[in-house]
CSV table of C-alpha atoms in Angstrom, one decimal:
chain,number,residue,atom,x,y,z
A,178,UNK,CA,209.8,48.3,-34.7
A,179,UNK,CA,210.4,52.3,-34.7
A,180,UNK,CA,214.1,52.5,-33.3
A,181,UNK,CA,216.2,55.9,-33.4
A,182,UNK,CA,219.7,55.8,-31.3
A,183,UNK,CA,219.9,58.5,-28.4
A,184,UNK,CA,223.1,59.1,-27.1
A,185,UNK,CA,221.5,60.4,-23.5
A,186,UNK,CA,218.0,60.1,-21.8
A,187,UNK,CA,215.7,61.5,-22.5
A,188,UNK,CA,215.1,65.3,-20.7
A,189,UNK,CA,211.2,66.4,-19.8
A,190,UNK,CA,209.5,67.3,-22.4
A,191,UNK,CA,206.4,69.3,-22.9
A,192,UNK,CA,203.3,67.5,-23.4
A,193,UNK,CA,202.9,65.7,-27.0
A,194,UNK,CA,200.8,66.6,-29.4
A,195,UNK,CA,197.7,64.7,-29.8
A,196,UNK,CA,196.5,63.2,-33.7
A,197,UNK,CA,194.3,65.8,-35.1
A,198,UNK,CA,193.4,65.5,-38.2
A,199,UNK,CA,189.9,66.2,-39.8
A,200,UNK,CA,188.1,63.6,-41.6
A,201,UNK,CA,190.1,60.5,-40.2
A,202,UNK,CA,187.8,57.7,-41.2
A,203,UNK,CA,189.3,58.4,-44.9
A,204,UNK,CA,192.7,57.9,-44.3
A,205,UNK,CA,192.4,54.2,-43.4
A,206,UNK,CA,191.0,51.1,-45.8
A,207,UNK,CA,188.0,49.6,-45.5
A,208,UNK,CA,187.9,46.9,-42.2
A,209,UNK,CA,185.4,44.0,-42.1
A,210,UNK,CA,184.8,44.2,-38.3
A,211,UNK,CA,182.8,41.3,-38.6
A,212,UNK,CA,185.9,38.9,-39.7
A,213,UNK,CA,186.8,36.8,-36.3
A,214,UNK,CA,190.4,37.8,-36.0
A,215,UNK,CA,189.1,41.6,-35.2
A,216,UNK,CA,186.2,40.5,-32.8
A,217,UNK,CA,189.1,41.7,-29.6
A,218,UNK,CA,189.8,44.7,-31.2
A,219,UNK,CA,186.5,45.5,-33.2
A,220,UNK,CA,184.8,47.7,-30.4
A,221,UNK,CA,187.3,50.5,-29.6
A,222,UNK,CA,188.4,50.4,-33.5
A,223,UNK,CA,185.0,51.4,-34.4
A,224,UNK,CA,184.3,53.8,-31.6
A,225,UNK,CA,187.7,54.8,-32.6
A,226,UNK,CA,187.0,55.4,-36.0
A,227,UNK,CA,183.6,57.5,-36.0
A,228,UNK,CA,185.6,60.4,-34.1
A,229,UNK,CA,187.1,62.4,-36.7
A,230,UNK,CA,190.5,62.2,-34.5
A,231,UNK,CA,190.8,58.5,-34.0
A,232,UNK,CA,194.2,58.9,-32.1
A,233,UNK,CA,192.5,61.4,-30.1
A,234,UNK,CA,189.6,58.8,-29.4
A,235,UNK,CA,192.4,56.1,-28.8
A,236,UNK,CA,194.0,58.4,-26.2
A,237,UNK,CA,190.6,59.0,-24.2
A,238,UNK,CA,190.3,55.3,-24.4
A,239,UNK,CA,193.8,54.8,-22.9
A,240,UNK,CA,193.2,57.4,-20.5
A,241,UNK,CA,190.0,55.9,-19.0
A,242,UNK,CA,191.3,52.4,-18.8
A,243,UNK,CA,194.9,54.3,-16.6
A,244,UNK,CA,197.0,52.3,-19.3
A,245,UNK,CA,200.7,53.3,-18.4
A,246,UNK,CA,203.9,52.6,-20.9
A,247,UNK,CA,206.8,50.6,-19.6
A,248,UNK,CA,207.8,52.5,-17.3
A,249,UNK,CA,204.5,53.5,-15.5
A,250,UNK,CA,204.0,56.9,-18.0
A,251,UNK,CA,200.1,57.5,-18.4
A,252,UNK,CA,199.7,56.3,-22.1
A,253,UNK,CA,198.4,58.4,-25.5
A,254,UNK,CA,198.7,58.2,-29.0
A,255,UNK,CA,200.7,61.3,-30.2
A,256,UNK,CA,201.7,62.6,-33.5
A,257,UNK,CA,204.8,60.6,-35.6
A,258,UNK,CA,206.7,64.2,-35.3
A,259,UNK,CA,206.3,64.4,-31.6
A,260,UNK,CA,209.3,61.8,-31.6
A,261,UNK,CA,212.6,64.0,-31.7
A,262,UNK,CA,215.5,63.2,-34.0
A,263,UNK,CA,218.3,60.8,-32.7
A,264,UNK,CA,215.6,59.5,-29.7
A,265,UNK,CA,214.6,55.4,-30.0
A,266,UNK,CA,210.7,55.0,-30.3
A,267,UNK,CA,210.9,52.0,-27.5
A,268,UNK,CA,212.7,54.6,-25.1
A,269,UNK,CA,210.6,57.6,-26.0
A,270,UNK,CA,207.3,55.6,-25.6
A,271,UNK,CA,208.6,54.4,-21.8
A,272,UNK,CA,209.6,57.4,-21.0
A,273,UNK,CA,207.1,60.4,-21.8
A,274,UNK,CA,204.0,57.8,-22.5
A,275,UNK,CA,203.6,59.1,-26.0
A,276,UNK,CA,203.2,56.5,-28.6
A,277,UNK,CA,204.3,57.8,-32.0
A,278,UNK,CA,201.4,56.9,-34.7
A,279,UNK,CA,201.4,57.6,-38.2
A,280,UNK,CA,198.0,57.9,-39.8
A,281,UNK,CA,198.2,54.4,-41.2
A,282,UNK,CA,197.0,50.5,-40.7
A,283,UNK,CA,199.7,49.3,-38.8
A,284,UNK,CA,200.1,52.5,-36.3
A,285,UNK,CA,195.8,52.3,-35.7
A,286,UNK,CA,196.3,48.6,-34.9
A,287,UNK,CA,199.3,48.8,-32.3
A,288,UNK,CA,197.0,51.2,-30.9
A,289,UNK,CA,194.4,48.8,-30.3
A,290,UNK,CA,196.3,46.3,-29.1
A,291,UNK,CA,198.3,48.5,-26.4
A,292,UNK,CA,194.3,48.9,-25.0
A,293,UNK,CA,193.8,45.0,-25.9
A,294,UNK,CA,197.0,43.7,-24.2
A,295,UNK,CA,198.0,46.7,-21.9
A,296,UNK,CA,200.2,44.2,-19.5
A,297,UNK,CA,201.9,42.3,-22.6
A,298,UNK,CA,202.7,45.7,-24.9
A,299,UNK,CA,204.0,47.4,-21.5
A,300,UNK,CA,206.4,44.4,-20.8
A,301,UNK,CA,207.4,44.5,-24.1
A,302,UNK,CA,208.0,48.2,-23.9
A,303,UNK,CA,210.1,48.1,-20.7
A,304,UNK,CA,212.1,45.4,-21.9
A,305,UNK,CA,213.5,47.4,-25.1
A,306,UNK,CA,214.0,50.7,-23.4
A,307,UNK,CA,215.9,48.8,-21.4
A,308,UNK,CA,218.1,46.6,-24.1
A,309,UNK,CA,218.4,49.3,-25.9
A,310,UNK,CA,219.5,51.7,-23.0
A,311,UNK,CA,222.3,49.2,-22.2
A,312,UNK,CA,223.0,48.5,-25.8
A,313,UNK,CA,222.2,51.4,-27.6
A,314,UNK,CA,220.1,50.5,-31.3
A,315,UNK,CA,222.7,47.9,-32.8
A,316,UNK,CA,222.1,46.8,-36.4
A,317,UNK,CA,222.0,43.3,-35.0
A,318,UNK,CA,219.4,43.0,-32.1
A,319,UNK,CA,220.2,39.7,-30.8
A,320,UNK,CA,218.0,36.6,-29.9
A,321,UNK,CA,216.1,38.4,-27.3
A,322,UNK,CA,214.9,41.7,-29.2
A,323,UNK,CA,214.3,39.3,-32.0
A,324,UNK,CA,211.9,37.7,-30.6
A,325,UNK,CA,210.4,40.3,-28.8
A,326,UNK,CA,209.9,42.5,-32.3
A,327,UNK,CA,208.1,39.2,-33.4
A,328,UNK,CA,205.8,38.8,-30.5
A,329,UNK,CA,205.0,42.4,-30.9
A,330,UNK,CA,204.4,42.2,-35.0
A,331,UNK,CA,203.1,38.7,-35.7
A,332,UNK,CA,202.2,36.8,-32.7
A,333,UNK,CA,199.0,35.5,-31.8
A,334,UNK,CA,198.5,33.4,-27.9
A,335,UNK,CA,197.5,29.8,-28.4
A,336,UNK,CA,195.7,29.1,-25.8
A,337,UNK,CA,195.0,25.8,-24.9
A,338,UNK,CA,193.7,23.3,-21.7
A,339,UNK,CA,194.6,19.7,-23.8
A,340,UNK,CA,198.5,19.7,-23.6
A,341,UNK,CA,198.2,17.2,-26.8
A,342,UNK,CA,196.7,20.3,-28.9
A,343,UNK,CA,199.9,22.2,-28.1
A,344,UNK,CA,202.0,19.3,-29.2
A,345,UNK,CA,200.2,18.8,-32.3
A,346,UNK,CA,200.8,22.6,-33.2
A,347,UNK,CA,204.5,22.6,-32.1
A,348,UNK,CA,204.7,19.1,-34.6
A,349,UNK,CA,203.3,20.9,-37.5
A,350,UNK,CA,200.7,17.9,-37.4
A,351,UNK,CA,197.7,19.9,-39.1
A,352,UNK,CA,195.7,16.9,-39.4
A,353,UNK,CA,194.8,16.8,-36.0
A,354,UNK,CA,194.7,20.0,-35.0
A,355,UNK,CA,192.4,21.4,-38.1
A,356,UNK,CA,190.7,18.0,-38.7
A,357,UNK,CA,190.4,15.4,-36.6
A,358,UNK,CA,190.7,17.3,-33.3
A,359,UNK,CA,188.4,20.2,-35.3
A,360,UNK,CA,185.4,20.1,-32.3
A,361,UNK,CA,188.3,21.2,-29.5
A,362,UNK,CA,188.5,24.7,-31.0
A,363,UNK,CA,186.7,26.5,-28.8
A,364,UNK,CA,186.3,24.4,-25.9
A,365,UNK,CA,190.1,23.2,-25.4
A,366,UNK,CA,192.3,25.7,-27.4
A,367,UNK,CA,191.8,29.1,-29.2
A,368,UNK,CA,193.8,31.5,-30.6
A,369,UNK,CA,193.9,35.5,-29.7
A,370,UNK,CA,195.8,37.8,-32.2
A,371,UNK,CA,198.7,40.2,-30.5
A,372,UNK,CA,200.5,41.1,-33.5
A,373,UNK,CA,199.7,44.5,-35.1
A,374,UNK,CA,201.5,43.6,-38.3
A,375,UNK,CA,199.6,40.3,-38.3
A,376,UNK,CA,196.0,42.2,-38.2
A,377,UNK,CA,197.2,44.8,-40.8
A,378,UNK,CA,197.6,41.7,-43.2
A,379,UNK,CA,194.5,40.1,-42.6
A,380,UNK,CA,193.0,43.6,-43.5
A,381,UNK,CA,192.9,41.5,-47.0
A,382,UNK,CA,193.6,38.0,-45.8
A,383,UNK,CA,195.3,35.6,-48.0
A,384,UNK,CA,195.9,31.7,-47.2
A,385,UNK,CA,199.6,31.9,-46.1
A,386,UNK,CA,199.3,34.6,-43.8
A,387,UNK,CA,201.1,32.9,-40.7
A,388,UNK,CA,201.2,33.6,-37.1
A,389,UNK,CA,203.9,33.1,-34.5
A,390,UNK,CA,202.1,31.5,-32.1
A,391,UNK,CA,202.9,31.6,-28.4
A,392,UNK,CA,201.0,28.4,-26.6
A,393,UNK,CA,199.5,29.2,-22.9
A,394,UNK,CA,198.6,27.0,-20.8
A,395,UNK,CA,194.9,27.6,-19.8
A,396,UNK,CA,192.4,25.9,-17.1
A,397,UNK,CA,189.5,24.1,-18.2
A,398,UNK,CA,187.2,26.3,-17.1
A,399,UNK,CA,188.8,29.1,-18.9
A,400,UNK,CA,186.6,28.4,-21.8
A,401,UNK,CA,183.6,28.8,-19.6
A,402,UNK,CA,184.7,32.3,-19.3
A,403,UNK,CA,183.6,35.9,-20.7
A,404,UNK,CA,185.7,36.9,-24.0
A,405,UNK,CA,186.9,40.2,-22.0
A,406,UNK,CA,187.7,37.6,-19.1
A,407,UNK,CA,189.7,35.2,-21.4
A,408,UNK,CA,191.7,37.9,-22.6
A,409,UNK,CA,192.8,39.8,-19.0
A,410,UNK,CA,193.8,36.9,-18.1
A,411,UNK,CA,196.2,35.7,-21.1
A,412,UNK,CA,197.4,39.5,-20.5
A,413,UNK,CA,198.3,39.2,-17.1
A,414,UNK,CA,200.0,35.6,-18.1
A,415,UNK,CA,201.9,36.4,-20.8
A,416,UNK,CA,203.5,40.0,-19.4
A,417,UNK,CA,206.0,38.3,-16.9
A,418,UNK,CA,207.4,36.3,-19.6
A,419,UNK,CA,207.6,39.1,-22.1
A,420,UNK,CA,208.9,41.5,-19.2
A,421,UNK,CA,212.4,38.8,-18.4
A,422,UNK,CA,212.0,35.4,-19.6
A,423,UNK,CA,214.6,34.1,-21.7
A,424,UNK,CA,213.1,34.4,-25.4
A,425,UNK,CA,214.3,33.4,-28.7
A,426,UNK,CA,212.6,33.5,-32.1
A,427,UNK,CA,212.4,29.2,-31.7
A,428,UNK,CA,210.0,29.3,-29.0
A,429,UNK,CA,207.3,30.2,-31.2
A,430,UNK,CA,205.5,27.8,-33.7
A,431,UNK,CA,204.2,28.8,-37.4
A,432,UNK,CA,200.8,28.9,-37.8
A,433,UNK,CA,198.7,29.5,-41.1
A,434,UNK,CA,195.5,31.6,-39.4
A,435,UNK,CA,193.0,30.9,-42.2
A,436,UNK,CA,193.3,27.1,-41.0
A,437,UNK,CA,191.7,28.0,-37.8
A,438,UNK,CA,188.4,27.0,-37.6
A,439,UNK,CA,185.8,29.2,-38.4
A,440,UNK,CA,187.9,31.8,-39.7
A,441,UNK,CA,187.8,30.9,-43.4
A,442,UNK,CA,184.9,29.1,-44.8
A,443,UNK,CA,187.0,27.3,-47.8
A,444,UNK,CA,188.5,25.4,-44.6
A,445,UNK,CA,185.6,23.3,-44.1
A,446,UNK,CA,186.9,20.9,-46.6
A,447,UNK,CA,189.6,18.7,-45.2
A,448,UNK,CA,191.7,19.5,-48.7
A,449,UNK,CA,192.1,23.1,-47.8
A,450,UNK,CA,195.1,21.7,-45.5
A,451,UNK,CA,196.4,19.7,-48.2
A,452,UNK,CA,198.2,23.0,-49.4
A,453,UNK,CA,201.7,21.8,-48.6
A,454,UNK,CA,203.0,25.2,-49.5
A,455,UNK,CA,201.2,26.6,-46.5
A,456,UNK,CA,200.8,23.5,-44.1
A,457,UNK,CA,203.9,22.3,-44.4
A,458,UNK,CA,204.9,19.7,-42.8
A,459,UNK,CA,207.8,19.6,-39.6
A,460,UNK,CA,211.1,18.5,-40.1
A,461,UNK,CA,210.8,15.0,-38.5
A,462,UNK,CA,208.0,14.4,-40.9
A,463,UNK,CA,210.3,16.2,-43.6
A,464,UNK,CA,213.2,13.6,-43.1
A,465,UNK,CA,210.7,10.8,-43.5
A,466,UNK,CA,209.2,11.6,-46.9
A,467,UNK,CA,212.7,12.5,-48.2
């Protein structure tokens, strides 16, 4: 997270800069749009990225969908140097609106996720400004803040209708939530990507990239729904928690995302999960083999 300690609010300021830059599509890698982890985010990312401004493009996105920042500010993507010295990026971003992005991976895909999760990144948002309004930017950022800067970097939503799926994930039991219970994906859980960090890695995926993964509870009949559907409404679930719940970095679960079916071909064969340096086993099952 972008933090810089202000010793008092933040006064107006004039409007912020938007990213202008010519030739855009240059300064990022290449991304295979096609890979599953990117289908949420592939269509504004490309629209995005035929505009030779893609902050620009982001903002107009933004702007037609009335996204608003933590607290309530009309959203954009504004230059990193639009973010004055001794101000906190959290604070700056509730306050004015402006979302400081640097003409990198990782600032493009926060981007697309603040138009992906609007609800979610705005709780998220609202809750720093405010910790760090009351606290100020401590070296140490506490439970809370913790886990909010993973949710924000690393998390993807499990999503899931069978309550057995969620236990299996929470018991590190890969077995039966890659292989025997492999025909549920889809139709009883599913996973959506939310961290920005996390998608920046699986620019070139590797086999222990691992999620922190945040299990929802879903309706049957949520699988019966439109992708755009699916996602409004893990949005809308997830943003009361992330705007007061209690959070700590325990209630989330590791999860290796090239186990997930149909997101990495070598996991079609069952020894893929064998790998017990990336499907490692809990600690129950730990203490039993030791």
């Amino acid at each position: 997270m972008h933090e810089r300690v202000s010793s008092s609010p933040l006064s107006p300021l004039s409007p912020p800069s938007q990213l202008h830059s010519a030739g855009a599509t240059s300064d990022l890698p290449e991304i295979d749009w096609c890979a599953p982890w990117f289908s949420a985010v592939a269509a504004p990312g490309r629209a995005a990225l035929a505009d030779d401004d893609w902050g620009g493009a982001l903002s107009s996105l933004a702007a037609n969908a009335g996204l608003v920042s933590g607290q309530g500010q009309a959203l954009r993507f504004v230059a990193q140097d639009d973010l004055p010295a001794g101000v906190a990026y959290e604070v700056f971003i509730a306050s004015t609106g402006g979302v400081p992005t640097r003409r990198n991976l990782h600032d493009f895909f926060n981007a697309l996720i603040w138009l992906t999760f609007p609800r979610g990144k705005a709780a998220l948002n609202a809750r720093q400004a405010s910790a760090i309004a009351v606290d100020g930017v401590q070296s140490t950022r506490g439970a809370m803040r913790d886990a909010a800067t993973l949710f924000d970097e690393n998390a993807v939503v499990f999503a899931c209708s069978d309550a057995t799926l969620g236990a299996a994930l929470r018991a590190f039991d890969w077995q039966t939530l890659f292989v025997a219970r492999r025909a549920d994906w889809g139709r009883a859980c599913e996973v959506q990507p939310f961290g920005h960090a996390l998608l920046e890695k699986l620019v070139t995926p590797y086999k222990s990239v691992t999620a922190h993964a945040w299990i929802v509870d879903v309706p049957q009949t949520y699988f019966e729904w439109p992708d755009a559907q699916r996602r409004g409404w893990l949005d809308a679930q997830i943003a009361p928690t992330l705007a007061s719940a209690s959070l700590t970095p325990r209630d989330f679960s590791p999860l290796p995302v090239l186990g997930i079916p149909g997101w990495w071909p070598a996991n079609d064969d069952p020894a893929f999960y064998r790998d017990v340096s990336v499907f490692r086993p809990g600690r129950r099952e730990r203490a039993r083999t030791d």
